[in-house]
Amino acid sequence: MSLVQLRQAQKMEAVGQLTGGVAHDLNNILTVIMGTIEILAESVADRPELVAITSLINEAVTRGSDLTERLLAFARKQPLQPRNLALNARDAMPDGGTLIIETSNVVVDETYADMSGDVAAGSYGMVAVSDSGHGIPADILNHVFEPFFTTKDVDKGSGLGLSMVYGFVKQSNGHIKIYSQEGHGTTVRIYLPQAISAAPPAELVTTSNFVGGDETILVVEDDNLVRTFVLGQIKSFGYAALAAVNAAEAMAVINGPQKIDLLFTDMIMPGSMNGRRLADAALQRRPALKILFTSGYSNEVIIHHGHLDAGVLLLAKPYGKADLARMLRTALAA
């Protein structure tokens, strides 16, 4: 790897760490806003002028959620959702053109691996997306994977499309290469390690009419706003709710006499014990305890190569009332 490549890789890693942290905090805030605006919408259902305002706020929250999702894709902090590359190719051809998508099995040899510096030699599945658009100037080609970098007009895009692709590829232990020349189009080649087993089945998403229960749920959340909001929602479903700010407080409750049916814990908490370690310790004390994780972003603790570990249930922030109700019932019935 050349010095220039090393510096570029270090810069992208630093930007990714910053991006993930910002998105995590934003998702905590959006969780509270999303949930409370649903409550307000129900209470003003007979006031059309206020319904319009709550709808506007909800739309803004949805856009904020989409933004953090894209930031987390770049930062490699969420389950993989491969999409978006063809949209960039389309946008590069406003007057029409040719879009070509190719796939093949390739072998990356030691020579190419040494030259690239960020890919190991071996067998890969290659996906190439080519367009006949206007191409990318040479002086900005090294910046196209950076979040928010865009040459589009202000209202034509967020500049997160290619950065999402970059994050998806890197989270998959893959390699991405872009070739472009002004006036002659662009080709992006993605190299993904060949799978040795079938992909896990997609999560079944179902609707819910806010079905609750009478079980007892221990909520572990260090953010005061989120904790207060979640406790209120859980109680509105009919459950009994206990609360802890961190893992130490949670273990004190778990070691106590209270009946607990479900541990609903944030993944990222202050201290040496994260949500996964808390769950492991809790299960040693109460083997029948059900577990539901939540997080403003996910990391390698429960996600490997972009997929949740088997048997793990995760409710990603931000979430609405229906998602919370559905995942609580799913976890309790697991």
Short mmCIF file of C-alpha atoms in Angstrom, two decimals:
data_model
loop_
_atom_site.label_atom_id
_atom_site.label_comp_id
_atom_site.label_asym_id
_atom_site.label_seq_id
_atom_site.Cartn_x
_atom_site.Cartn_y
_atom_site.Cartn_z
CA MET A 1 0.00 0.00 0.00
CA SER A 2 1.37 3.39 -0.96
CA LEU A 3 1.61 6.29 1.48
CA VAL A 4 -1.25 8.06 -0.33
CA GLN A 5 -3.45 4.95 -0.08
CA LEU A 6 -2.59 4.58 3.61
CA ARG A 7 -3.52 8.17 4.38
CA GLN A 8 -6.77 7.84 2.42
CA ALA A 9 -7.67 4.66 4.31
CA GLN A 10 -6.89 6.30 7.66
CA LYS A 11 -8.98 9.33 6.76
CA MET A 12 -11.96 7.21 5.77
CA GLU A 13 -11.67 5.21 8.99
CA ALA A 14 -11.60 8.38 11.10
CA VAL A 15 -14.58 9.85 9.26
CA GLY A 16 -16.42 6.57 9.75
CA GLN A 17 -15.85 6.60 13.51
CA LEU A 18 -17.09 10.19 13.78
CA THR A 19 -20.07 9.49 11.54
CA GLY A 20 -21.13 6.45 13.56
CA GLY A 21 -20.99 8.36 16.84
CA VAL A 22 -23.04 11.26 15.50
CA ALA A 23 -25.64 8.92 14.01
CA HIS A 24 -25.91 7.02 17.32
CA ASP A 25 -26.78 10.17 19.26
CA LEU A 26 -29.16 11.36 16.56
CA ASN A 27 -31.03 8.07 16.64
CA ASN A 28 -31.60 8.41 20.39
CA ILE A 29 -33.11 11.85 19.82
CA LEU A 30 -35.19 10.67 16.85
CA THR A 31 -36.54 7.74 18.88
CA VAL A 32 -38.09 10.12 21.39
CA ILE A 33 -39.42 12.50 18.73
CA MET A 34 -40.86 9.69 16.60
CA GLY A 35 -42.66 8.10 19.53
CA THR A 36 -44.02 11.27 21.09
CA ILE A 37 -45.31 12.65 17.79
CA GLU A 38 -47.35 9.44 17.42
CA ILE A 39 -48.91 10.10 20.81
CA LEU A 40 -49.68 13.71 19.88
CA ALA A 41 -51.16 12.63 16.54
CA GLU A 42 -53.62 10.33 18.34
CA SER A 43 -54.69 13.09 20.72
CA VAL A 44 -55.39 15.66 17.95
CA ALA A 45 -57.04 13.29 15.48
CA ASP A 46 -60.17 15.51 15.46
CA ARG A 47 -58.19 18.69 14.70
CA PRO A 48 -57.30 18.69 10.96
CA GLU A 49 -54.99 21.68 11.24
CA LEU A 50 -52.99 19.99 14.01
CA VAL A 51 -53.02 16.65 12.21
CA ALA A 52 -51.28 18.38 9.31
CA ILE A 53 -48.59 19.72 11.65
CA THR A 54 -47.96 16.31 13.26
CA SER A 55 -47.74 14.77 9.81
CA LEU A 56 -45.15 17.36 8.82
CA ILE A 57 -43.08 16.64 11.92
CA ASN A 58 -43.35 12.91 11.32
CA GLU A 59 -42.14 13.35 7.74
CA ALA A 60 -39.15 15.34 9.00
CA VAL A 61 -38.33 12.58 11.51
CA THR A 62 -38.54 9.97 8.77
CA ARG A 63 -36.10 11.95 6.66
CA GLY A 64 -33.78 12.24 9.65
CA SER A 65 -34.01 8.50 10.18
CA ASP A 66 -33.14 7.85 6.53
CA LEU A 67 -30.15 10.14 6.89
CA THR A 68 -28.78 8.34 9.95
CA GLU A 69 -29.34 5.00 8.22
CA ARG A 70 -27.13 6.13 5.36
CA LEU A 71 -24.51 7.49 7.72
CA LEU A 72 -24.42 4.18 9.57
CA ALA A 73 -24.10 2.30 6.29
CA PHE A 74 -20.95 4.28 5.57
CA ALA A 75 -19.66 3.78 9.12
CA ARG A 76 -20.32 0.02 8.86
CA LYS A 77 -22.47 0.07 12.01
CA GLN A 78 -25.68 -1.65 10.92
CA PRO A 79 -27.02 -4.83 9.31
CA LEU A 80 -26.36 -4.80 5.60
CA GLN A 81 -28.97 -3.50 3.17
CA PRO A 82 -27.33 -3.66 -0.28
CA ARG A 83 -28.83 -1.06 -2.64
CA ASN A 84 -28.31 2.37 -4.21
CA LEU A 85 -25.33 2.01 -6.68
CA ALA A 86 -27.48 1.91 -9.84
CA LEU A 87 -29.19 5.13 -8.77
CA ASN A 88 -25.90 7.01 -8.97
CA ALA A 89 -25.33 5.67 -12.47
CA ARG A 90 -28.82 6.79 -13.47
CA ASP A 91 -28.25 10.28 -12.09
CA ALA A 92 -25.02 10.55 -14.09
CA MET A 93 -27.06 10.28 -17.31
CA PRO A 94 -29.70 13.04 -17.10
CA ASP A 95 -30.16 13.00 -20.89
CA GLY A 96 -30.29 9.22 -21.15
CA GLY A 97 -27.59 6.68 -21.88
CA THR A 98 -26.57 3.11 -21.28
CA LEU A 99 -26.46 1.31 -17.94
CA ILE A 100 -24.62 -2.01 -17.86
CA ILE A 101 -24.54 -4.37 -14.88
CA GLU A 102 -22.12 -7.28 -15.04
CA THR A 103 -21.41 -10.14 -12.66
CA SER A 104 -18.66 -12.74 -12.67
CA ASN A 105 -16.47 -14.86 -10.46
CA VAL A 106 -12.91 -13.56 -10.30
CA VAL A 107 -9.66 -14.41 -8.58
CA VAL A 108 -7.66 -11.58 -7.02
CA ASP A 109 -3.98 -12.49 -7.24
CA GLU A 110 -1.20 -11.48 -4.87
CA THR A 111 0.09 -8.79 -7.23
CA TYR A 112 -3.24 -6.92 -7.36
CA ALA A 113 -3.76 -7.40 -3.62
CA ASP A 114 -0.35 -5.89 -2.86
CA MET A 115 -1.01 -2.94 -5.17
CA SER A 116 -4.44 -2.22 -3.69
CA GLY A 117 -3.51 -2.66 -0.04
CA ASP A 118 -7.09 -3.19 1.21
CA VAL A 119 -8.00 -6.56 -0.30
CA ALA A 120 -6.73 -10.07 0.31
CA ALA A 121 -5.91 -12.45 -2.50
CA GLY A 122 -8.61 -15.03 -3.16
CA SER A 123 -11.89 -15.79 -4.91
CA TYR A 124 -14.55 -13.07 -5.17
CA GLY A 125 -17.88 -12.41 -6.74
CA MET A 126 -17.57 -9.26 -8.85
CA VAL A 127 -20.37 -6.84 -9.67
CA ALA A 128 -19.64 -4.04 -12.12
CA VAL A 129 -21.98 -1.12 -12.79
CA SER A 130 -21.10 1.05 -15.81
CA ASP A 131 -22.76 4.13 -17.23
CA SER A 132 -22.17 6.25 -20.32
CA GLY A 133 -22.61 9.49 -18.40
CA HIS A 134 -20.49 12.59 -18.03
CA GLY A 135 -17.75 10.92 -15.99
CA ILE A 136 -15.91 12.16 -12.92
CA PRO A 137 -13.05 14.71 -13.08
CA ALA A 138 -9.71 13.24 -12.02
CA ASP A 139 -9.20 15.82 -9.27
CA ILE A 140 -12.28 14.69 -7.32
CA LEU A 141 -12.16 10.95 -8.02
CA ASN A 142 -10.47 10.24 -4.65
CA HIS A 143 -13.29 11.99 -2.77
CA VAL A 144 -16.38 10.27 -4.19
CA PHE A 145 -16.74 7.77 -1.32
CA GLU A 146 -16.65 10.44 1.38
CA PRO A 147 -20.03 11.13 3.06
CA PHE A 148 -21.78 14.32 1.94
CA PHE A 149 -19.34 14.84 -0.93
CA THR A 150 -21.40 15.52 -4.04
CA THR A 151 -21.25 17.48 -7.26
CA LYS A 152 -25.05 17.58 -7.52
CA ASP A 153 -27.13 20.68 -6.92
CA VAL A 154 -28.22 21.28 -3.32
CA ASP A 155 -31.70 19.80 -3.84
CA LYS A 156 -30.57 16.85 -5.97
CA GLY A 157 -29.05 14.53 -3.41
CA SER A 158 -27.35 14.14 -0.02
CA GLY A 159 -23.99 12.93 -1.26
CA LEU A 160 -24.39 9.65 0.65
CA GLY A 161 -25.05 7.22 -2.20
CA LEU A 162 -21.50 6.08 -2.96
CA SER A 163 -20.46 6.35 0.69
CA MET A 164 -23.21 3.83 1.55
CA VAL A 165 -21.88 1.47 -1.11
CA TYR A 166 -18.36 1.92 0.27
CA GLY A 167 -19.52 1.06 3.80
CA PHE A 168 -21.47 -1.97 2.59
CA VAL A 169 -18.45 -3.32 0.72
CA LYS A 170 -16.00 -2.75 3.57
CA GLN A 171 -18.37 -4.28 6.12
CA SER A 172 -18.50 -7.33 3.87
CA ASN A 173 -14.68 -7.57 3.80
CA GLY A 174 -14.78 -6.69 0.13
CA HIS A 175 -13.06 -4.28 -2.23
CA ILE A 176 -14.37 -1.46 -4.40
CA LYS A 177 -12.70 0.25 -7.34
CA ILE A 178 -13.94 3.14 -9.45
CA TYR A 179 -12.78 4.01 -12.97
CA SER A 180 -13.91 7.17 -14.70
CA GLN A 181 -12.98 9.63 -17.41
CA GLU A 182 -14.71 12.88 -18.18
CA GLY A 183 -17.00 12.53 -21.15
CA HIS A 184 -16.64 8.75 -21.25
CA GLY A 185 -18.66 7.46 -18.31
CA THR A 186 -17.89 5.61 -15.09
CA THR A 187 -17.47 2.01 -14.00
CA VAL A 188 -17.62 0.86 -10.37
CA ARG A 189 -16.42 -2.66 -9.63
CA ILE A 190 -17.34 -4.34 -6.34
CA TYR A 191 -15.51 -7.47 -5.18
CA LEU A 192 -17.29 -9.48 -2.48
CA PRO A 193 -15.90 -12.62 -0.82
CA GLN A 194 -17.65 -15.72 -2.10
CA ALA A 195 -20.13 -17.14 0.41
CA ILE A 196 -19.47 -20.57 1.85
CA SER A 197 -23.04 -21.05 3.05
CA ALA A 198 -26.55 -19.87 2.27
CA ALA A 199 -27.58 -16.44 3.44
CA PRO A 200 -29.80 -16.32 6.56
CA PRO A 201 -33.50 -15.91 5.85
CA ALA A 202 -34.82 -12.37 5.80
CA GLU A 203 -36.65 -11.21 8.92
CA LEU A 204 -40.39 -11.55 8.67
CA VAL A 205 -41.97 -8.13 9.15
CA THR A 206 -45.56 -8.12 10.32
CA THR A 207 -47.97 -5.43 11.38
CA SER A 208 -49.29 -5.01 14.89
CA ASN A 209 -52.26 -3.41 16.57
CA PHE A 210 -50.14 -2.60 19.61
CA VAL A 211 -50.74 -5.97 21.25
CA GLY A 212 -49.42 -5.88 24.81
CA GLY A 213 -49.39 -8.15 27.82
CA ASP A 214 -48.97 -8.36 31.56
CA GLU A 215 -45.35 -9.53 31.70
CA THR A 216 -42.58 -7.62 33.48
CA ILE A 217 -39.90 -5.93 31.36
CA LEU A 218 -36.57 -4.58 32.61
CA VAL A 219 -35.47 -1.61 30.50
CA VAL A 220 -31.75 -0.79 30.52
CA GLU A 221 -31.03 2.56 28.86
CA ASP A 222 -28.50 5.24 29.85
CA ASP A 223 -30.15 8.07 27.88
CA ASN A 224 -32.69 9.66 30.22
CA LEU A 225 -35.03 10.92 27.48
CA VAL A 226 -35.17 7.57 25.72
CA ARG A 227 -35.58 5.65 28.99
CA THR A 228 -38.46 7.84 30.14
CA PHE A 229 -40.20 7.56 26.77
CA VAL A 230 -39.79 3.78 26.50
CA LEU A 231 -41.03 3.16 30.02
CA GLY A 232 -44.17 5.16 29.27
CA GLN A 233 -44.81 3.26 26.05
CA ILE A 234 -44.27 -0.14 27.65
CA LYS A 235 -46.67 0.66 30.49
CA SER A 236 -49.26 1.85 27.94
CA PHE A 237 -49.18 -1.66 26.43
CA GLY A 238 -50.12 -3.11 29.82
CA TYR A 239 -46.73 -4.43 30.87
CA ALA A 240 -45.06 -3.87 34.21
CA ALA A 241 -41.78 -2.02 33.77
CA LEU A 242 -38.54 -1.80 35.72
CA ALA A 243 -35.66 0.53 34.82
CA ALA A 244 -31.89 0.62 35.07
CA VAL A 245 -29.40 3.22 33.83
CA ASN A 246 -26.49 0.84 33.29
CA ALA A 247 -25.45 -2.80 33.54
CA ALA A 248 -24.52 -2.59 37.20
CA GLU A 249 -28.00 -1.33 38.14
CA ALA A 250 -29.57 -3.95 35.90
CA MET A 251 -27.65 -6.81 37.54
CA ALA A 252 -28.74 -5.56 40.96
CA VAL A 253 -32.35 -5.90 39.80
CA ILE A 254 -31.72 -9.27 38.15
CA ASN A 255 -30.10 -10.61 41.31
CA GLY A 256 -33.07 -9.43 43.33
CA PRO A 257 -36.44 -11.05 43.97
CA GLN A 258 -38.52 -9.23 41.32
CA LYS A 259 -40.20 -11.22 38.58
CA ILE A 260 -38.66 -10.36 35.18
CA ASP A 261 -39.79 -11.85 31.87
CA LEU A 262 -37.80 -9.76 29.38
CA LEU A 263 -34.56 -7.82 29.41
CA PHE A 264 -34.80 -4.91 26.94
CA THR A 265 -31.32 -3.43 26.82
CA ASP A 266 -29.38 -0.89 24.83
CA MET A 267 -26.20 -2.29 23.27
CA ILE A 268 -23.94 0.70 23.92
CA MET A 269 -23.66 1.74 27.56
CA PRO A 270 -21.06 3.42 29.75
CA GLY A 271 -18.81 1.14 31.72
CA SER A 272 -17.09 -2.14 30.95
CA MET A 273 -20.25 -4.18 30.37
CA ASN A 274 -22.17 -3.62 27.13
CA GLY A 275 -25.62 -4.95 26.36
CA ARG A 276 -24.39 -8.31 25.08
CA ARG A 277 -22.29 -8.97 28.17
CA LEU A 278 -25.17 -7.91 30.37
CA ALA A 279 -27.46 -10.36 28.58
CA ASP A 280 -24.94 -13.19 29.03
CA ALA A 281 -24.61 -12.45 32.73
CA ALA A 282 -28.38 -12.15 33.15
CA LEU A 283 -28.98 -15.51 31.47
CA GLN A 284 -26.56 -17.19 33.86
CA ARG A 285 -28.69 -15.90 36.73
CA ARG A 286 -32.07 -16.39 35.01
CA PRO A 287 -31.80 -18.95 32.16
CA ALA A 288 -35.45 -18.50 31.11
CA LEU A 289 -35.11 -14.73 30.65
CA LYS A 290 -35.99 -13.41 27.18
CA ILE A 291 -33.68 -10.82 25.58
CA LEU A 292 -34.35 -7.92 23.21
CA PHE A 293 -31.52 -5.59 22.18
CA THR A 294 -31.82 -2.04 20.90
CA SER A 295 -29.20 0.36 19.59
CA GLY A 296 -28.63 3.63 17.83
CA TYR A 297 -26.08 1.69 15.83
CA SER A 298 -24.92 -1.88 15.77
CA ASN A 299 -21.40 -3.20 15.98
CA GLU A 300 -19.40 -6.38 15.86
CA VAL A 301 -20.74 -7.49 19.25
CA ILE A 302 -23.92 -8.93 17.70
CA ILE A 303 -23.29 -8.41 13.98
CA HIS A 304 -20.69 -10.27 11.96
CA HIS A 305 -20.16 -9.58 8.28
CA GLY A 306 -23.33 -7.52 8.27
CA HIS A 307 -25.65 -10.17 9.68
CA LEU A 308 -27.16 -10.52 13.15
CA ASP A 309 -25.94 -13.48 15.17
CA ALA A 310 -28.36 -16.41 15.16
CA GLY A 311 -31.16 -16.04 17.69
CA VAL A 312 -30.48 -12.36 18.38
CA LEU A 313 -33.38 -9.91 18.30
CA LEU A 314 -32.54 -6.26 17.64
CA LEU A 315 -34.87 -3.25 17.55
CA ALA A 316 -32.92 -0.53 15.76
CA LYS A 317 -33.39 3.10 16.79
CA PRO A 318 -35.33 5.14 15.93
CA TYR A 319 -38.51 3.10 16.18
CA GLY A 320 -42.21 3.81 16.42
CA LYS A 321 -44.92 2.48 18.69
CA ALA A 322 -45.95 -0.36 16.38
CA ASP A 323 -42.36 -1.60 15.99
CA LEU A 324 -41.81 -1.51 19.75
CA ALA A 325 -45.05 -3.39 20.48
CA ARG A 326 -44.32 -5.99 17.79
CA MET A 327 -40.73 -6.68 18.88
CA LEU A 328 -41.66 -6.95 22.55
CA ARG A 329 -44.22 -9.62 21.74
CA THR A 330 -41.79 -11.36 19.37
CA ALA A 331 -39.11 -11.47 22.06
CA LEU A 332 -41.49 -12.67 24.77
CA ALA A 333 -42.77 -15.43 22.49
CA ALA A 334 -39.29 -16.54 21.37
#
